[in-house]
Coordinates of N, CA and C in Angstrom, one line a residue:
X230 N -5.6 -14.7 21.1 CA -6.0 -13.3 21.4 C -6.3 -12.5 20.1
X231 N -7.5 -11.8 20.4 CA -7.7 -10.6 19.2 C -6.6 -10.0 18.8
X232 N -7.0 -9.8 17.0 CA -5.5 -8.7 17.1 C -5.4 -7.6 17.3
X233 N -4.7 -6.9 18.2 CA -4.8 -5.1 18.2 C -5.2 -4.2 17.4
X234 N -6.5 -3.5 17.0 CA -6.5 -2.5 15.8 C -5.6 -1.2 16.2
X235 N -5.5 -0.2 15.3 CA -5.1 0.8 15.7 C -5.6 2.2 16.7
X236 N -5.0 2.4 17.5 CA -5.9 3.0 18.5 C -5.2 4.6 19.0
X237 N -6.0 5.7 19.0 CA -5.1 6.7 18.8 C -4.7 7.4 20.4
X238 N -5.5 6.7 21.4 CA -5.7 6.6 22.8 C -4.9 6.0 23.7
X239 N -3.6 6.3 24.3 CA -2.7 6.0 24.9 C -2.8 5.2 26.6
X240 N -3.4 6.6 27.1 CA -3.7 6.7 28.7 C -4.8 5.9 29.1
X241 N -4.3 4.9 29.7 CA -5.9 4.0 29.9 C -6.7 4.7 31.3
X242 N -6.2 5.6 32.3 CA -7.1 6.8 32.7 C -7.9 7.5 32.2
X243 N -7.9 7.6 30.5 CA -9.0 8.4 29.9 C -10.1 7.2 29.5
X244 N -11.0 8.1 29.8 CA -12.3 6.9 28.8 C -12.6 7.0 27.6
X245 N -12.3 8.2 26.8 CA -11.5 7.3 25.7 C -10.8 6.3 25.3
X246 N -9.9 6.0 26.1 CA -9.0 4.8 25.9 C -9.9 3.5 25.5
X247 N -10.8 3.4 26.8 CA -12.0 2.9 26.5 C -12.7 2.6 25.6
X248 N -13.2 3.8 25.6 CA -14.2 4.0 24.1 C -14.0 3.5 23.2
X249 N -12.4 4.0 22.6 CA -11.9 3.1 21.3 C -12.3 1.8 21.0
X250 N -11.8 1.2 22.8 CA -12.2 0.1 22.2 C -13.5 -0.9 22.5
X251 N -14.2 -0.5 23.3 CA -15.5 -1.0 23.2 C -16.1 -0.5 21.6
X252 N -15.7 0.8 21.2 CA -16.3 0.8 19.7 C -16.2 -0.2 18.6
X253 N -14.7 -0.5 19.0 CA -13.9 -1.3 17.3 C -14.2 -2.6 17.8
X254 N -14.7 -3.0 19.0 CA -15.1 -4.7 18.9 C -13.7 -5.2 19.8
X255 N -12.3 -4.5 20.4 CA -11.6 -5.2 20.9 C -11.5 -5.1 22.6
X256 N -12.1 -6.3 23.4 CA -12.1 -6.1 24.3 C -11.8 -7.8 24.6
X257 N -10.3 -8.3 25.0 CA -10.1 -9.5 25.2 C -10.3 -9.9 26.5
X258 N -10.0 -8.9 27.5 CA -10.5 -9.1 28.8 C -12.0 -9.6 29.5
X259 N -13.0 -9.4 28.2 CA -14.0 -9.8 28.3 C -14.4 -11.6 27.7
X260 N -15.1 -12.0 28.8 CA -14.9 -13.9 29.3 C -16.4 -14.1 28.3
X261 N -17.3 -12.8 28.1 CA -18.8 -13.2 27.5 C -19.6 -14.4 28.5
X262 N -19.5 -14.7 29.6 CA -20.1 -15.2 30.3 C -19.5 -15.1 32.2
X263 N -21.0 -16.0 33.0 CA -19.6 -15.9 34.3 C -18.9 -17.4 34.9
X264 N -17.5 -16.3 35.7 CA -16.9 -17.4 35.5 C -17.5 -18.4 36.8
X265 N -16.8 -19.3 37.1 CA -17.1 -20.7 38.0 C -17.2 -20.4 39.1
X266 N -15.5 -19.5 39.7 CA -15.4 -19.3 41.1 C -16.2 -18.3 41.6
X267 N -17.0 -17.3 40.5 CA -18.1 -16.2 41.3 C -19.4 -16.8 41.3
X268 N -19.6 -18.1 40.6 CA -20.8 -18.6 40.8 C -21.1 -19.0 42.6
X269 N -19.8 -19.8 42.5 CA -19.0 -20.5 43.9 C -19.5 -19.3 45.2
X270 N -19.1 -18.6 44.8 CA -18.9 -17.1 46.3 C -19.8 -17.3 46.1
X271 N -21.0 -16.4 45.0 CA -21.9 -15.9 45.2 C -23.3 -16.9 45.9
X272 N -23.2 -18.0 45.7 CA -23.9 -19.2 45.3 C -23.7 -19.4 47.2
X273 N -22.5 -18.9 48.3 CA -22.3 -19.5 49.4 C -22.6 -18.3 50.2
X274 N -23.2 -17.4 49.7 CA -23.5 -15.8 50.0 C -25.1 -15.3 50.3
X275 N -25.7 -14.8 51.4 CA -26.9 -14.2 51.4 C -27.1 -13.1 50.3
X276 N -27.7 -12.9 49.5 CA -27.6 -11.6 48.7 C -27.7 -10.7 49.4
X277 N -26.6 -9.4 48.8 CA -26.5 -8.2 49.5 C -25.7 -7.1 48.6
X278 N -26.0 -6.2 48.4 CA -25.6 -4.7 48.0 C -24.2 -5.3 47.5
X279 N -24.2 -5.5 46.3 CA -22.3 -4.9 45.2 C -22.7 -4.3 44.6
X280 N -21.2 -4.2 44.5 CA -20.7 -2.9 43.2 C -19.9 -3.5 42.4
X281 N -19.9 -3.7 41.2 CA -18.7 -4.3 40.2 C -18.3 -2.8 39.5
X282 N -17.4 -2.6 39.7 CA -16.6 -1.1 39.1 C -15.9 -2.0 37.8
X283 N -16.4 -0.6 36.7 CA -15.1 -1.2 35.6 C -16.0 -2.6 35.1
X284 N -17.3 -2.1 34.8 CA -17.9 -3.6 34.9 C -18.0 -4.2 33.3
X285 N -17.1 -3.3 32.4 CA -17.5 -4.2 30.9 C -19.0 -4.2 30.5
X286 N -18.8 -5.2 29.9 CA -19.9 -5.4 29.2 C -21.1 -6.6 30.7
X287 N -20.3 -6.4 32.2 CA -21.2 -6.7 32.9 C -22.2 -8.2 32.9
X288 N -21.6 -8.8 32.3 CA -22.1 -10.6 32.6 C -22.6 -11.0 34.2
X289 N -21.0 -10.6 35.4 CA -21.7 -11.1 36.7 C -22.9 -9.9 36.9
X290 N -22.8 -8.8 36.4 CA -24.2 -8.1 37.6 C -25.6 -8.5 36.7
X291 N -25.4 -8.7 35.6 CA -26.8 -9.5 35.3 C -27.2 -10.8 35.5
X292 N -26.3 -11.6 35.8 CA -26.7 -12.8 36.0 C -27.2 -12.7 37.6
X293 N -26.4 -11.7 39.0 CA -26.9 -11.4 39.8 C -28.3 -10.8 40.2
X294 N -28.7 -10.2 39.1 CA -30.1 -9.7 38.8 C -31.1 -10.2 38.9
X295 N -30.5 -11.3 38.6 CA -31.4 -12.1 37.6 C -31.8 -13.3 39.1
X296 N -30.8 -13.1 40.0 CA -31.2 -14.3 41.4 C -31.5 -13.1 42.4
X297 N -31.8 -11.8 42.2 CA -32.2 -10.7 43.2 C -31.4 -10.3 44.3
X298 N -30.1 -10.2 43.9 CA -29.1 -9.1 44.4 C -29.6 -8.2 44.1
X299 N -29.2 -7.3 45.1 CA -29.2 -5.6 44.7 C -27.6 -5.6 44.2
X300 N -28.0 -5.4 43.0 CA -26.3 -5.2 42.2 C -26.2 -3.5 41.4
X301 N -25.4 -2.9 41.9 CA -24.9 -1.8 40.8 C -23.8 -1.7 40.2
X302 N -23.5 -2.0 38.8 CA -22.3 -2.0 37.7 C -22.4 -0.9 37.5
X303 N -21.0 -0.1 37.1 CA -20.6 1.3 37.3 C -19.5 0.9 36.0
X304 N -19.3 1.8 35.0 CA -18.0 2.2 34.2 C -17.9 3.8 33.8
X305 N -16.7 4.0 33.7 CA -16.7 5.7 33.4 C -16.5 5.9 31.8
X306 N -16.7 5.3 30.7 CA -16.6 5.0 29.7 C -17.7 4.6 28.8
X307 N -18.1 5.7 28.2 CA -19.3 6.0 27.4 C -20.3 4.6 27.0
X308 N -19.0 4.5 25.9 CA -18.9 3.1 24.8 C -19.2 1.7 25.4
X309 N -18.6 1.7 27.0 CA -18.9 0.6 27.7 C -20.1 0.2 28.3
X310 N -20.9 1.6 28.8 CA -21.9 1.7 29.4 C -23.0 0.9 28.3
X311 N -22.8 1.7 27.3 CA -23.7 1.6 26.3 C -23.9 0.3 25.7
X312 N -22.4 -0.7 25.8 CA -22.2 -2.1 25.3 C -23.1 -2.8 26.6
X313 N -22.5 -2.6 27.9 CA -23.3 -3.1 28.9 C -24.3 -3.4 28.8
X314 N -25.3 -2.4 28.3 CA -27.2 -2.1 28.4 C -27.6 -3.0 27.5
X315 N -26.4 -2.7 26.3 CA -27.3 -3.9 25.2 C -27.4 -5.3 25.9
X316 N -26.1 -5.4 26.2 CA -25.7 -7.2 26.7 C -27.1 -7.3 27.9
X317 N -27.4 -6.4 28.5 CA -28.0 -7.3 29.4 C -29.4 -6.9 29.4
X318 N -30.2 -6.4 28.4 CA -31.2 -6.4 28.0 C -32.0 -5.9 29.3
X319 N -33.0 -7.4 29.7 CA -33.7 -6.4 30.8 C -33.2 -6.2 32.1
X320 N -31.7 -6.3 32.5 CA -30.7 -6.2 33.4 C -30.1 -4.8 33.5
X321 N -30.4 -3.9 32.1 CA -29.6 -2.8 31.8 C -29.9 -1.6 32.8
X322 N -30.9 -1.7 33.7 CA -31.0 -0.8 34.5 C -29.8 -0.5 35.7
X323 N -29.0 -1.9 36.0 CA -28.3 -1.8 37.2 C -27.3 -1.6 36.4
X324 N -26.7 -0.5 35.1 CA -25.2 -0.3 34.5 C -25.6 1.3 34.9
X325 N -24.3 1.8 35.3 CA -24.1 3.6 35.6 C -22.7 3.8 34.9
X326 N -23.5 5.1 34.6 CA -21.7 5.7 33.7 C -21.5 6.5 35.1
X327 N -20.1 6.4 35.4 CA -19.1 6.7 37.0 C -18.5 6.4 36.9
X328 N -17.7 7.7 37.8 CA -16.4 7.5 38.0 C -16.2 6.5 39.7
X329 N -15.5 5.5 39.8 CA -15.4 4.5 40.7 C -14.7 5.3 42.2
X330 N -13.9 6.3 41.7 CA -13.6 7.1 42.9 C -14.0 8.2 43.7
X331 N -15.3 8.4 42.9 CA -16.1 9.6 43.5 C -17.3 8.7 43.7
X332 N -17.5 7.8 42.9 CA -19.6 7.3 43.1 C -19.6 6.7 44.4
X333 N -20.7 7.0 44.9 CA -21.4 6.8 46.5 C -22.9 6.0 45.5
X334 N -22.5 4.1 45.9 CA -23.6 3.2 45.9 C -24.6 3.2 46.3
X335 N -25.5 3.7 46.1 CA -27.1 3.5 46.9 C -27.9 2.3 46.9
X336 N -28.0 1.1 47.5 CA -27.5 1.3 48.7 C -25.8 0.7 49.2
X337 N -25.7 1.5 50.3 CA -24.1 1.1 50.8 C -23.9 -0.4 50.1
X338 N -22.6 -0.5 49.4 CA -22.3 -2.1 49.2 C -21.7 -2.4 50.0
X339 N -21.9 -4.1 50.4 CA -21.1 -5.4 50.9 C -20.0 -5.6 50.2
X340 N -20.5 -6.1 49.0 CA -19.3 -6.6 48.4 C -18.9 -6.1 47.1
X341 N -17.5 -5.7 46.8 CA -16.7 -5.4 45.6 C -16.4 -6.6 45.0
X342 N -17.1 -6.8 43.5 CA -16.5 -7.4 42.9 C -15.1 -7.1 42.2
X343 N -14.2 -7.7 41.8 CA -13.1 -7.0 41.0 C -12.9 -8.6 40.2
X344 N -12.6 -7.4 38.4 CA -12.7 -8.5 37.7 C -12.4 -7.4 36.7
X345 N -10.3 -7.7 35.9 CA -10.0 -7.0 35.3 C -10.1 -5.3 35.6
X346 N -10.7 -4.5 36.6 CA -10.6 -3.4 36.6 C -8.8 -2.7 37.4
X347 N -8.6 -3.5 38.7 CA -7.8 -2.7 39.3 C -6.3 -3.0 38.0
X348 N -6.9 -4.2 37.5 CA -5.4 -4.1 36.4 C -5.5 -3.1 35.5
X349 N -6.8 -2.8 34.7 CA -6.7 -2.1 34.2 C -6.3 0.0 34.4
X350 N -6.2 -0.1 35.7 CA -6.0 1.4 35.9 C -4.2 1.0 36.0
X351 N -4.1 2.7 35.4 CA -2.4 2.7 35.9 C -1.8 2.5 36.7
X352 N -0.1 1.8 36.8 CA -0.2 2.0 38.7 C -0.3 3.2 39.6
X353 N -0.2 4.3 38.6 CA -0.2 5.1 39.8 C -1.4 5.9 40.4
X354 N -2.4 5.0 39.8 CA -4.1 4.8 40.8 C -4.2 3.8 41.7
X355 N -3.1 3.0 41.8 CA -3.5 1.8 42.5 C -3.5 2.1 43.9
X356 N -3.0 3.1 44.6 CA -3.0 3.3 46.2 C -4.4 4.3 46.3
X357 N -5.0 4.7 45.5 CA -6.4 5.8 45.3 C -7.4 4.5 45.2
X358 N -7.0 3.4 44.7 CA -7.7 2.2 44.1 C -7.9 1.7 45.9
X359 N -6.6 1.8 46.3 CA -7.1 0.5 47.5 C -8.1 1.2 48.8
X360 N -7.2 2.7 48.9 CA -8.2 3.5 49.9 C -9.9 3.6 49.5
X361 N -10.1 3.2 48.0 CA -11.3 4.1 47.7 C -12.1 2.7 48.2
X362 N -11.3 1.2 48.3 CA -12.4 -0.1 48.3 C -12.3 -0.1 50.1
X363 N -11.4 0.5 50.5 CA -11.7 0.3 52.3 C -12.9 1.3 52.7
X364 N -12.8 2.3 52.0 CA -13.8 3.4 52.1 C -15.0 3.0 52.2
X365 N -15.2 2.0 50.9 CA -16.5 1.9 50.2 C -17.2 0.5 51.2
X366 N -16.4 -0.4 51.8 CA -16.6 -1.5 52.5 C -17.0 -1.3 54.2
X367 N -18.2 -1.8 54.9 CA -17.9 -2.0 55.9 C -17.1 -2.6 56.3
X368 N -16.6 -2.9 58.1 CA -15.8 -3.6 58.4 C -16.9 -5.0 58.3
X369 N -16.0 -6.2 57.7 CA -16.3 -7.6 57.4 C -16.9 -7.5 56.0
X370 N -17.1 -6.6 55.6 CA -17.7 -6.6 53.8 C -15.9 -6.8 53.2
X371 N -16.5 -7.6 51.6 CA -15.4 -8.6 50.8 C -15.2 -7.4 49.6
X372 N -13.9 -7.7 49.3 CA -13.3 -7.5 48.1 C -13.4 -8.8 47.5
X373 N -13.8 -9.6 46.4 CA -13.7 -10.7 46.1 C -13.5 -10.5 44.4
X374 N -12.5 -11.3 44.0 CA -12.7 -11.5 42.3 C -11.1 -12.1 42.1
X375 N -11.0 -11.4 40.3 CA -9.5 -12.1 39.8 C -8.7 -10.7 40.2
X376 N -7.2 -11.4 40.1 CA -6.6 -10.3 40.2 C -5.4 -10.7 39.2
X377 N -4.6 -10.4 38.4 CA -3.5 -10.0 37.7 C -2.2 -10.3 38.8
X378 N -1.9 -11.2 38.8 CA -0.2 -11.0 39.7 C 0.9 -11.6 38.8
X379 N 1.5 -11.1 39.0 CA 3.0 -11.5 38.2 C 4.0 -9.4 38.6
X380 N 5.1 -10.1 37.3 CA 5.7 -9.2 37.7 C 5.5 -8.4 37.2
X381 N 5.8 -6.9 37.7 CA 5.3 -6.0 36.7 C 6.3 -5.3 34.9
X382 N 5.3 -5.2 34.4 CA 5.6 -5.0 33.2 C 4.7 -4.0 32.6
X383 N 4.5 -3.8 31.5 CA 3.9 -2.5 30.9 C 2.6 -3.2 30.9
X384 N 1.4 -2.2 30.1 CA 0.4 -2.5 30.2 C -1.2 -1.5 29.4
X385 N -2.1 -1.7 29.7 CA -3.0 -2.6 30.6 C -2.6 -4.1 29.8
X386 N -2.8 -5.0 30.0 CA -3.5 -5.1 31.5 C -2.5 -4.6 32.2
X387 N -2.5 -4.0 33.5 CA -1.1 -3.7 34.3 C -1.4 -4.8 35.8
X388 N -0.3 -5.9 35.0 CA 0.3 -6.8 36.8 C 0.5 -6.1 37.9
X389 N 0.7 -7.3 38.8 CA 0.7 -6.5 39.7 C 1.7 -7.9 40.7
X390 N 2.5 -7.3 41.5 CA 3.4 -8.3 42.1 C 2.8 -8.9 43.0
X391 N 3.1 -10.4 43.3 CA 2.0 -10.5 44.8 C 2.9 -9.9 46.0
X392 N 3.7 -9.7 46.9 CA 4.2 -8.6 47.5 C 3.2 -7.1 47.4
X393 N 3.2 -6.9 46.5 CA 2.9 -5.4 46.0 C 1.3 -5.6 46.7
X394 N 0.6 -6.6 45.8 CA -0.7 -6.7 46.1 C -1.3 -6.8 47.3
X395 N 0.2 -7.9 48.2 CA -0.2 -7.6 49.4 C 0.0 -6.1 50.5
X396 N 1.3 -5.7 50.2 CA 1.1 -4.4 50.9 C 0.5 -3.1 50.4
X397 N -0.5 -3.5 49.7 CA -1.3 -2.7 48.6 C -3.0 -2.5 50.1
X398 N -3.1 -4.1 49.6 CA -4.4 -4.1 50.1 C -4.7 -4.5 51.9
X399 N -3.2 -5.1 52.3 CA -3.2 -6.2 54.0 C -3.3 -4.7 54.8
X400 N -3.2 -3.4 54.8 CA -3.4 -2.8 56.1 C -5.0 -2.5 56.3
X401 N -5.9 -2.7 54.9 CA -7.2 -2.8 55.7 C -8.1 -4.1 55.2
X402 N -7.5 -5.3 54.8 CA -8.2 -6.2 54.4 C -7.4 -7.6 55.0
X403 N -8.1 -8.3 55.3 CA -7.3 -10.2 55.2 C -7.9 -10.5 54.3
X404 N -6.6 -11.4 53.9 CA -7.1 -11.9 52.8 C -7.5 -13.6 53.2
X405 N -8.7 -13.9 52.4 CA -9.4 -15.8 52.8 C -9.0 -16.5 52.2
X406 N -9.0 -16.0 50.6 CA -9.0 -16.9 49.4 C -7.9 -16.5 48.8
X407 N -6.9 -17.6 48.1 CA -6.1 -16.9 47.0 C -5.8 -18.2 46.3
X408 N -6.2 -18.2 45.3 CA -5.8 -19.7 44.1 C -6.1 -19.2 42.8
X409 N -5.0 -20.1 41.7 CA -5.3 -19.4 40.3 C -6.7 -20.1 40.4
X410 N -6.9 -19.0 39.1 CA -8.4 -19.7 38.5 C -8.4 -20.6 38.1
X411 N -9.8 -21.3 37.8 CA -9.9 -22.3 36.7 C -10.1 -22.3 35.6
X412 N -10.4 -21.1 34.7 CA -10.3 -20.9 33.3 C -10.0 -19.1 33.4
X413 N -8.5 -19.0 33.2 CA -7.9 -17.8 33.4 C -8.3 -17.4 32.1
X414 N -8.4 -16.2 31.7 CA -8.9 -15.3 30.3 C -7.4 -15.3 29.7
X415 N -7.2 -15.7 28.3 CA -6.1 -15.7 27.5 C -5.0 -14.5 27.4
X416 N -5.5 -13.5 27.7 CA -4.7 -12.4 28.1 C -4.3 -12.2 29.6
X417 N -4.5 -13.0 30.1 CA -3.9 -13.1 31.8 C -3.0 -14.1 32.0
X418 N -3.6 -15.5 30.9 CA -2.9 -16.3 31.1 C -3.0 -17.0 32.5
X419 N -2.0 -18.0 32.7 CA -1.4 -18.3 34.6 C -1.4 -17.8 35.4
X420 N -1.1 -16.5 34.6 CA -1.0 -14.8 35.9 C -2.6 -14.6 36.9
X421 N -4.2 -15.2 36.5 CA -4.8 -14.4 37.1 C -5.2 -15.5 38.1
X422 N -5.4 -15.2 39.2 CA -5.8 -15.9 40.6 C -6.8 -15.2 41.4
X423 N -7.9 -16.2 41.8 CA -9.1 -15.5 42.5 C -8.9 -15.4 44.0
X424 N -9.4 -14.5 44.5 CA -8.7 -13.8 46.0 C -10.0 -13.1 46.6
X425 N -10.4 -13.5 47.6 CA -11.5 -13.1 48.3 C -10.6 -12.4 50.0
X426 N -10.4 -10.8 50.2 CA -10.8 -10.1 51.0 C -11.6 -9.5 51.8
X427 N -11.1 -9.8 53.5 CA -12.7 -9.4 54.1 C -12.1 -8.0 54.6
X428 N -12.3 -6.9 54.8 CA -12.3 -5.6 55.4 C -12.5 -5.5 56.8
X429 N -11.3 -5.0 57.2 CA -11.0 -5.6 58.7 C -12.1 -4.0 59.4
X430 N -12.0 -4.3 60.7 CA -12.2 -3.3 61.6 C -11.7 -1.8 61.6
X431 N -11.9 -0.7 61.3 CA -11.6 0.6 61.4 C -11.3 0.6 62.6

């Protein structure tokens, strides 16, 4: 793992927090490419309307671009947006600076990717986190990606218990899929496992 530089930005709710570090080059959560199991989903999937919130530097929504999804990447964090655009050159059109709990996707999304974001918010956005992806989903549209489980401890990244996870997300989603990954990111370690959520019935 990178080593930590110094950072004067505490609150990982501010996009400053952010900013710092997409400026200074530390962002370990980022894989620089995509991984296997979203090739897998997306590759067993009609293309259709996502949203990758909290998208980094955005690897899956350009590679999605690039096979003609309608994809929109969203971050609320200047520095990120801006790292995004470079990384994906002629892709940079589907990156938006937003906030994930007020933006309304045009068009309505299918599917939520999640990858490193819901770890990265504090816990005490995680229940604004789960209403805002039932919201945003029709019924039978996927929550799919990695998720952070273990126990909880400080953070970002902030774990998250599987218990928790489940009574977090099971009163408006079943869950299909749940297995670690096959090349977990070194700052997750063992901890991260891919989980595919369908959005049940209102």
């Amino acid at each position: 793992m990178a080593q930590q530089p110094d950072f004067t930005t505490r609150d990982a709710a501010d996009a400053g927090f952010w900013d710092e570090r997409f400026a200074k080059g530390f962002t370990p959560w980022d894989m620089h490419g995509v991984p296997a199991e979203f090739k897998a989903f997306a590759g067993g999937q009609e293309p259709c309307p996502v949203l990758i919130p909290g998208c980094g530097n955005g690897w899956e929504a350009g590679w999605l671009h690039e096979r003609g999804w309608p994809v929109t990447a969203i971050d609320f964090a200047p520095e990120a947006v801006a790292s995004a655009r470079k990384a994906l050159g002629a892709a940079a059109g589907v990156v938006h600076q937003a906030d994930f709990f007020a933006f309304e996707p045009e068009p309505p999304c299918e599917v939520i990717y999640e990858r490193a974001f819901l770890c990265a918010l504090p816990p005490r956005l995680r229940e604004p986190y789960a209403r805002r992806v039932a919201a945003l989903l029709p019924p039978g549209g996927l929550l799919a990606g990695y998720f952070f489980v273990d126990e909880t401890r400080g953070g970002p990244p902030f774990a998250i218990a599987a218990d928790a996870l489940d009574a977090l997300l099971s009163p408006d989603f079943e869950r299909l899929e749940d297995r670690p990954s096959a090349a977990p990111l070194p700052v997750f370690g063992e901890r991260e496992r891919w989980q595919v959520w369908r959005r049940r019935a209102r």
